[in-house]
Amino acid sequence: MSTPYPFTAVVGQTDLRLALLLNAVSPAVGGVLVRGEKGTAKSTAVRALSALLPQVDVVPGCRFSCAPGAPDPACPDGPHEPGPGAVRPARMVELPVGASEDRLVGALDIERALAEGVKAFEPGLLADAHRGILYVDEVNLLHDHLIDLLLDAAAMGASYVEREGVSVRHAARFLLVGTMNPEEGELRPQLLDRFGLTVEVAASREPAQRVEVVRRRLAYEDDPAGFATRWAGDEHEVRARVVAARALLPKVSLGDTALLQIAATCAGFEVDGMRADIVMARTATALAAWAGRTEVRKEDVRQAALLALPHRRRRNPFDAPGLDEDLLDRILDEFPDEEPDPDPEPEPGPEGPDGNGPDDSGPGDGGPDGGPGGTPPQESGPGAPASEAEAPQTPQGSEQQPSGQENGGGGPEQAAVRAAEPFRTKMLSVPGLGEGASGRRSRARTAHGRTTGAQRPRGHLTKLHLAATIQAAAPHQKARGRSGRGLVVRKDDLRQATREGREGNLVLFVVDASGSMAARQRMSAVKGAVLSLLLDAYQRRDKVGLITFRGAGAQLALPPTSSVDAAAARLEQLPTGGRTPLAAGLLTAHETLRIERLRDPSRRPLLVVVTDGRATSAGALGGDPRELSRRSARMLAAEGVASVVVDCESGPVRLGLAGVLAADLGAPAVSLDGLRADSLAGLVKNVRTAVTSQSSHTNRRAA
């Protein structure tokens, strides 16, 4: 077994270490979600935490880690006889992104249950993590139904497994820690709310601190055991402090003033529901115990708010998480502590796990970069307030810049404009039945959903189709010597249920940013429409990509990703101007889809072309721009790519070129106003009809 990196040797990341330790003191806080860029010691800190947890007493031989003094009465391995327990270190269990439901919650042996009438249960990772740590790296990439099971078990402290009327329950109380890189996609707000605390981490910009990180990491890799020995004293001190804080926790008093501060803070920040109030109360209590006090102070409530509220204020995926600390201070100042503590001795503050070492060099309560947990500067984007980086818009004439070579001589380039207010759209779906990743857009064969049939299992049986299994076994009962009432079932009789649900798709946006789209009001409306479709893609768990075309060619502004907020940020910064190389945009989409098909063949694409249909430049291709664009569209249609054309043409005189493009793509055309939910009733049907007609036409031509 390799020597883990010491927790106390982690440089900086003050709020990350604090949040983890508070959960170690009080698991009722509800776990930690760590958000941050790659290479910021997220996984290192989590894996190092398990060494600081006290050892646990367990019943010898119990697969569910029952405590000898209070065993779980419903334990599948019980009942347990009284006797001495065994001592072992607290476990840290990692949940892989590709884990199945059975691997997470455990599975019943269906074959033995039917043939022998016994409940043979194989525990899952939730049982292994009981009384320890369950770590989910890249939690935002985990399937939604697994996240739901995981968070339900964390909230109830138990796991339930049910298969065809046979159920098993066992205790599952653990410290839940998830890490994620927001660039790869966000969690739904409902799931964010289920994590007790959240921490934003970023790499330090201080050269001295970066040097210390490298120095310690190299020293650890050269001699892991020797490096751990040098930090053993600090590790022992923090471990003892965790034990002391756990013992003190029941004695901490949460007074009425602190409760008023918590309630006023949650109300002042307009947080939905009551979970935030409860988490703040538990966190403030744990902070007081960690500091060695028996009463909760205003500074405890303030720190609890910084850890428990930022992720609960997000109203949509494009809102940057964060908290206005000036507003927080104003709210708390309305409820001053009743009696200041007369004790002159300084208490050990909650800024970090120890009071010495280079890793405590972060200013104040923040991380190494300032602000909570090293939070980077205020983000700009559709959901962020205006800042110096986002200057007020100036009149249109003053925004024009001299036209350059990149515009292809099609007129001056104009600065980016803000998107109009997004609106709710109705669903666009890909026709047919897919087998892609679980989502909420198009019909697909999935592990969850309504049962549509049965088949022989491929590998391990997970979803038994009972009627089909009995039907397969019934004709062979006499030959198998059946003599009693029970059914003689063999492995070949078992049938797997096939289910139909919804999948996530790749929604690839191809956006016209040429001069013909550059009217400010028009481009603002176009961006608002694309932003609305991005919100819809977020809710339906799609991957998204963004291609823009203007001037002399097209650009893949955002390769296919699960991060729709990244697409929104690129869209917000999109300038306009130049000629219209429509063919280049379509050909770039064709190449992007070809590459993505090799990477993820089961994920079906939906192409959304946002344009007025004009084609005024062939770019580097040469030839007639309109003929090139039509040939490119027909090539996409011939490959069966489901498409939608959003017609951006406006004004009293309309050429109808977007409709021609839609016909070549075998796709419906819809106006900007037609994208709204109340006027999109027939679009899904039109997508299916258009693609089916195009496919039939292609088949007839091939014949």
XYZ file of N, CA, C and O in Angstrom, residues 519-594:
304
model
N -26.681 43.931 -36.984
C -27.559 44.916 -36.360
C -27.687 44.614 -34.875
O -27.951 43.484 -34.489
N -27.495 45.625 -34.027
C -27.354 45.381 -32.587
C -28.577 44.693 -32.003
O -28.466 43.723 -31.259
N -29.753 45.197 -32.341
C -30.958 44.609 -31.765
C -31.138 43.177 -32.255
O -31.541 42.289 -31.510
N -30.764 42.946 -33.490
C -30.938 41.625 -34.078
C -29.965 40.616 -33.468
O -30.349 39.499 -33.105
N -28.694 41.010 -33.331
C -27.715 40.074 -32.776
C -27.991 39.813 -31.313
O -27.752 38.711 -30.813
N -28.501 40.788 -30.605
C -28.874 40.570 -29.206
C -29.983 39.532 -29.107
O -29.957 38.652 -28.241
N -30.948 39.613 -30.033
C -32.033 38.632 -30.028
C -31.517 37.249 -30.396
O -31.947 36.233 -29.831
N -30.574 37.181 -31.347
C -30.001 35.893 -31.743
C -29.278 35.263 -30.560
O -29.441 34.067 -30.268
N -28.463 36.045 -29.870
C -27.739 35.508 -28.713
C -28.708 35.067 -27.617
O -28.488 34.054 -26.941
N -29.784 35.829 -27.436
C -30.776 35.427 -26.442
C -31.422 34.103 -26.792
O -31.671 33.264 -25.919
N -31.680 33.881 -28.094
C -32.269 32.615 -28.518
C -31.303 31.454 -28.298
O -31.685 30.387 -27.794
N -30.026 31.648 -28.669
C -29.044 30.578 -28.466
C -28.845 30.320 -26.981
O -28.708 29.173 -26.542
N -28.831 31.383 -26.176
C -28.698 31.217 -24.731
C -29.869 30.416 -24.163
O -29.701 29.562 -23.282
N -31.056 30.638 -24.697
C -32.230 29.882 -24.254
C -32.084 28.400 -24.598
O -32.419 27.522 -23.799
N -31.574 28.123 -25.798
C -31.355 26.733 -26.188
C -30.249 26.095 -25.359
O -30.290 24.890 -25.071
N -29.250 26.881 -24.965
C -28.204 26.355 -24.088
C -28.771 25.992 -22.718
O -28.399 24.970 -22.124
N -29.658 26.821 -22.203
C -30.317 26.490 -20.932
C -31.102 25.192 -21.060
O -31.081 24.344 -20.161
N -31.778 25.029 -22.173
C -32.526 23.800 -22.404
C -31.574 22.606 -22.476
O -31.866 21.528 -21.935
N -30.420 22.786 -23.129
C -29.437 21.704 -23.219
C -28.884 21.346 -21.849
O -28.628 20.179 -21.544
N -28.700 22.343 -20.997
C -28.230 22.080 -19.628
C -29.245 21.229 -18.869
O -28.898 20.255 -18.202
N -30.502 21.592 -18.978
C -31.535 20.873 -18.246
C -31.712 19.450 -18.769
O -32.099 18.557 -18.019
N -31.387 19.220 -20.029
C -31.573 17.894 -20.612
C -30.286 17.085 -20.637
O -30.230 16.025 -21.256
N -29.240 17.581 -19.986
C -27.981 16.859 -19.783
C -27.287 16.534 -21.104
O -26.787 15.434 -21.331
N -27.258 17.520 -22.009
C -26.611 17.342 -23.292
C -25.162 17.812 -23.244
O -24.766 18.615 -22.397
N -24.392 17.344 -24.219
C -23.132 17.987 -24.550
C -23.433 19.074 -25.580
O -24.377 18.944 -26.371
N -22.635 20.129 -25.582
C -22.857 21.216 -26.527
C -21.537 21.579 -27.195
O -20.452 21.371 -26.641
N -21.628 22.132 -28.391
C -20.488 22.669 -29.106
C -20.920 23.934 -29.812
O -22.116 24.139 -30.077
N -19.968 24.800 -30.132
C -20.303 26.090 -30.741
C -19.352 26.367 -31.899
O -18.129 26.384 -31.722
N -19.920 26.553 -33.094
C -19.175 26.954 -34.285
C -19.695 28.312 -34.724
O -20.912 28.541 -34.764
N -18.793 29.218 -35.040
C -19.190 30.520 -35.565
C -18.541 30.696 -36.938
O -17.450 30.173 -37.192
N -19.223 31.427 -37.817
C -18.634 31.696 -39.125
C -18.881 33.153 -39.510
O -19.948 33.706 -39.309
N -17.830 33.774 -40.037
C -17.878 35.143 -40.535
C -16.576 35.415 -41.271
O -15.595 34.674 -41.114
N -16.541 36.491 -42.067
C -15.315 36.856 -42.759
C -14.932 35.816 -43.789
O -15.675 35.511 -44.722
N -13.743 35.238 -43.592
C -13.207 34.304 -44.579
C -13.390 32.847 -44.202
O -12.999 31.965 -44.962
N -13.938 32.539 -43.051
C -14.040 31.137 -42.678
C -14.856 30.921 -41.423
O -15.538 31.823 -40.921
N -14.773 29.697 -40.883
C -15.514 29.290 -39.687
C -14.536 28.890 -38.598
O -13.387 28.513 -38.871
N -15.000 28.949 -37.374
C -14.147 28.621 -36.223
C -14.934 27.755 -35.249
O -16.098 28.036 -34.940
N -14.278 26.695 -34.766
C -14.865 25.898 -33.690
C -14.578 26.630 -32.383
O -13.535 26.460 -31.761
N -15.511 27.497 -31.989
C -15.293 28.337 -30.815
C -15.271 27.533 -29.530
O -14.594 27.909 -28.570
N -16.002 26.426 -29.493
C -16.021 25.570 -28.311
C -16.189 24.121 -28.754
O -17.238 23.755 -29.272
N -15.166 23.282 -28.596
C -15.332 21.862 -28.917
C -16.416 21.241 -28.045
O -16.726 21.756 -26.962
N -17.040 20.155 -28.494
C -18.117 19.533 -27.712
C -17.721 19.296 -26.261
O -16.666 18.726 -25.969
N -18.554 19.761 -25.356
C -18.270 19.699 -23.927
C -19.574 19.587 -23.164
O -20.651 19.882 -23.690
N -19.480 19.189 -21.901
C -20.659 19.158 -21.028
C -20.880 20.484 -20.319
O -21.848 20.636 -19.578
N -19.992 21.443 -20.523
C -20.075 22.724 -19.821
C -20.832 23.733 -20.673
O -20.252 24.418 -21.518
N -22.131 23.853 -20.452
C -22.912 24.810 -21.227
C -22.597 26.241 -20.823
O -22.777 27.168 -21.612
N -22.122 26.459 -19.587
C -21.763 27.818 -19.210
C -20.529 28.286 -19.965
O -20.370 29.476 -20.230
N -19.630 27.366 -20.334
C -18.496 27.744 -21.178
C -18.988 28.193 -22.546
O -18.481 29.166 -23.119
N -19.975 27.496 -23.084
C -20.552 27.910 -24.369
C -21.209 29.276 -24.249
O -21.098 30.112 -25.157
N -21.894 29.514 -23.150
C -22.540 30.816 -22.947
C -21.509 31.931 -22.865
O -21.713 33.032 -23.388
N -20.375 31.668 -22.219
C -19.323 32.680 -22.112
C -18.741 32.993 -23.489
O -18.484 34.161 -23.819
N -18.507 31.970 -24.322
C -17.991 32.211 -25.670
C -19.009 32.985 -26.502
O -18.646 33.847 -27.302
N -20.271 32.647 -26.344
C -21.320 33.345 -27.084
C -21.372 34.815 -26.696
O -21.536 35.696 -27.550
N -21.208 35.098 -25.423
C -21.291 36.475 -24.947
C -20.181 37.337 -25.544
O -20.368 38.522 -25.796
N -19.024 36.741 -25.796
C -17.880 37.491 -26.302
C -17.824 37.526 -27.825
O -16.867 38.051 -28.394
N -18.821 36.999 -28.496
C -18.782 36.827 -29.947
C -18.948 38.165 -30.667
O -19.995 38.812 -30.569
N -17.930 38.625 -31.419
C -18.088 39.831 -32.242
C -18.737 39.476 -33.572
O -18.868 38.307 -33.936
N -19.130 40.489 -34.329
C -19.767 40.261 -35.615
C -19.110 41.131 -36.670
O -18.430 42.115 -36.369
N -19.336 40.778 -37.934
C -18.814 41.574 -39.036
C -18.238 40.706 -40.126
O -17.876 39.556 -39.904
N -18.149 41.256 -41.324
C -17.546 40.533 -42.428
C -18.575 39.829 -43.293
O -19.780 39.920 -43.089
N -18.069 39.097 -44.272
C -18.940 38.359 -45.191
C -19.505 37.103 -44.515
O -19.217 36.838 -43.351
N -20.271 36.327 -45.301
C -20.989 35.177 -44.742
C -20.517 33.888 -45.407
O -21.051 33.486 -46.446
N -19.542 33.198 -44.826
C -19.079 31.912 -45.371
C -19.903 30.761 -44.824
O -19.426 29.935 -44.037
N -21.157 30.671 -45.255
C -22.072 29.665 -44.731
C -21.551 28.252 -44.979
O -21.640 27.379 -44.108
N -20.995 28.005 -46.160
C -20.489 26.665 -46.465
C -19.380 26.266 -45.501
O -19.304 25.105 -45.070
N -18.508 27.217 -45.159
C -17.423 26.910 -44.221
C -17.982 26.504 -42.867
O -17.463 25.586 -42.205
N -19.047 27.159 -42.415
C -19.662 26.792 -41.141
C -20.234 25.391 -41.176
O -20.057 24.602 -40.234
N -20.918 25.041 -42.284
C -21.508 23.704 -42.389
C -20.444 22.621 -42.510
O -20.575 21.533 -41.931
N -19.381 22.900 -43.257
C -18.313 21.909 -43.399
C -17.561 21.712 -42.087
O -17.138 20.595 -41.761
N -17.387 22.790 -41.323
C -16.764 22.656 -39.995
C -17.647 21.816 -39.078
O -17.156 20.990 -38.300
N -18.959 22.000 -39.195
C -19.880 21.172 -38.409
C -19.763 19.706 -38.822
O -19.764 18.807 -37.966
N -19.660 19.452 -40.120
C -19.533 18.078 -40.606
C -18.274 17.424 -40.055
O -18.305 16.274 -39.587
N -17.153 18.131 -40.070
C -15.903 17.571 -39.566
C -15.953 17.379 -38.046
O -15.469 16.366 -37.522
N -16.554 18.328 -37.353
C -16.683 18.202 -35.897
C -17.514 16.985 -35.524
O -17.162 16.225 -34.613
N -18.609 16.785 -36.216
C -19.464 15.626 -35.935
C -18.759 14.326 -36.289
O -18.931 13.309 -35.603
N -17.959 14.330 -37.354
C -17.224 13.121 -37.727
C -16.244 12.716 -36.622
O -16.170 11.539 -36.230
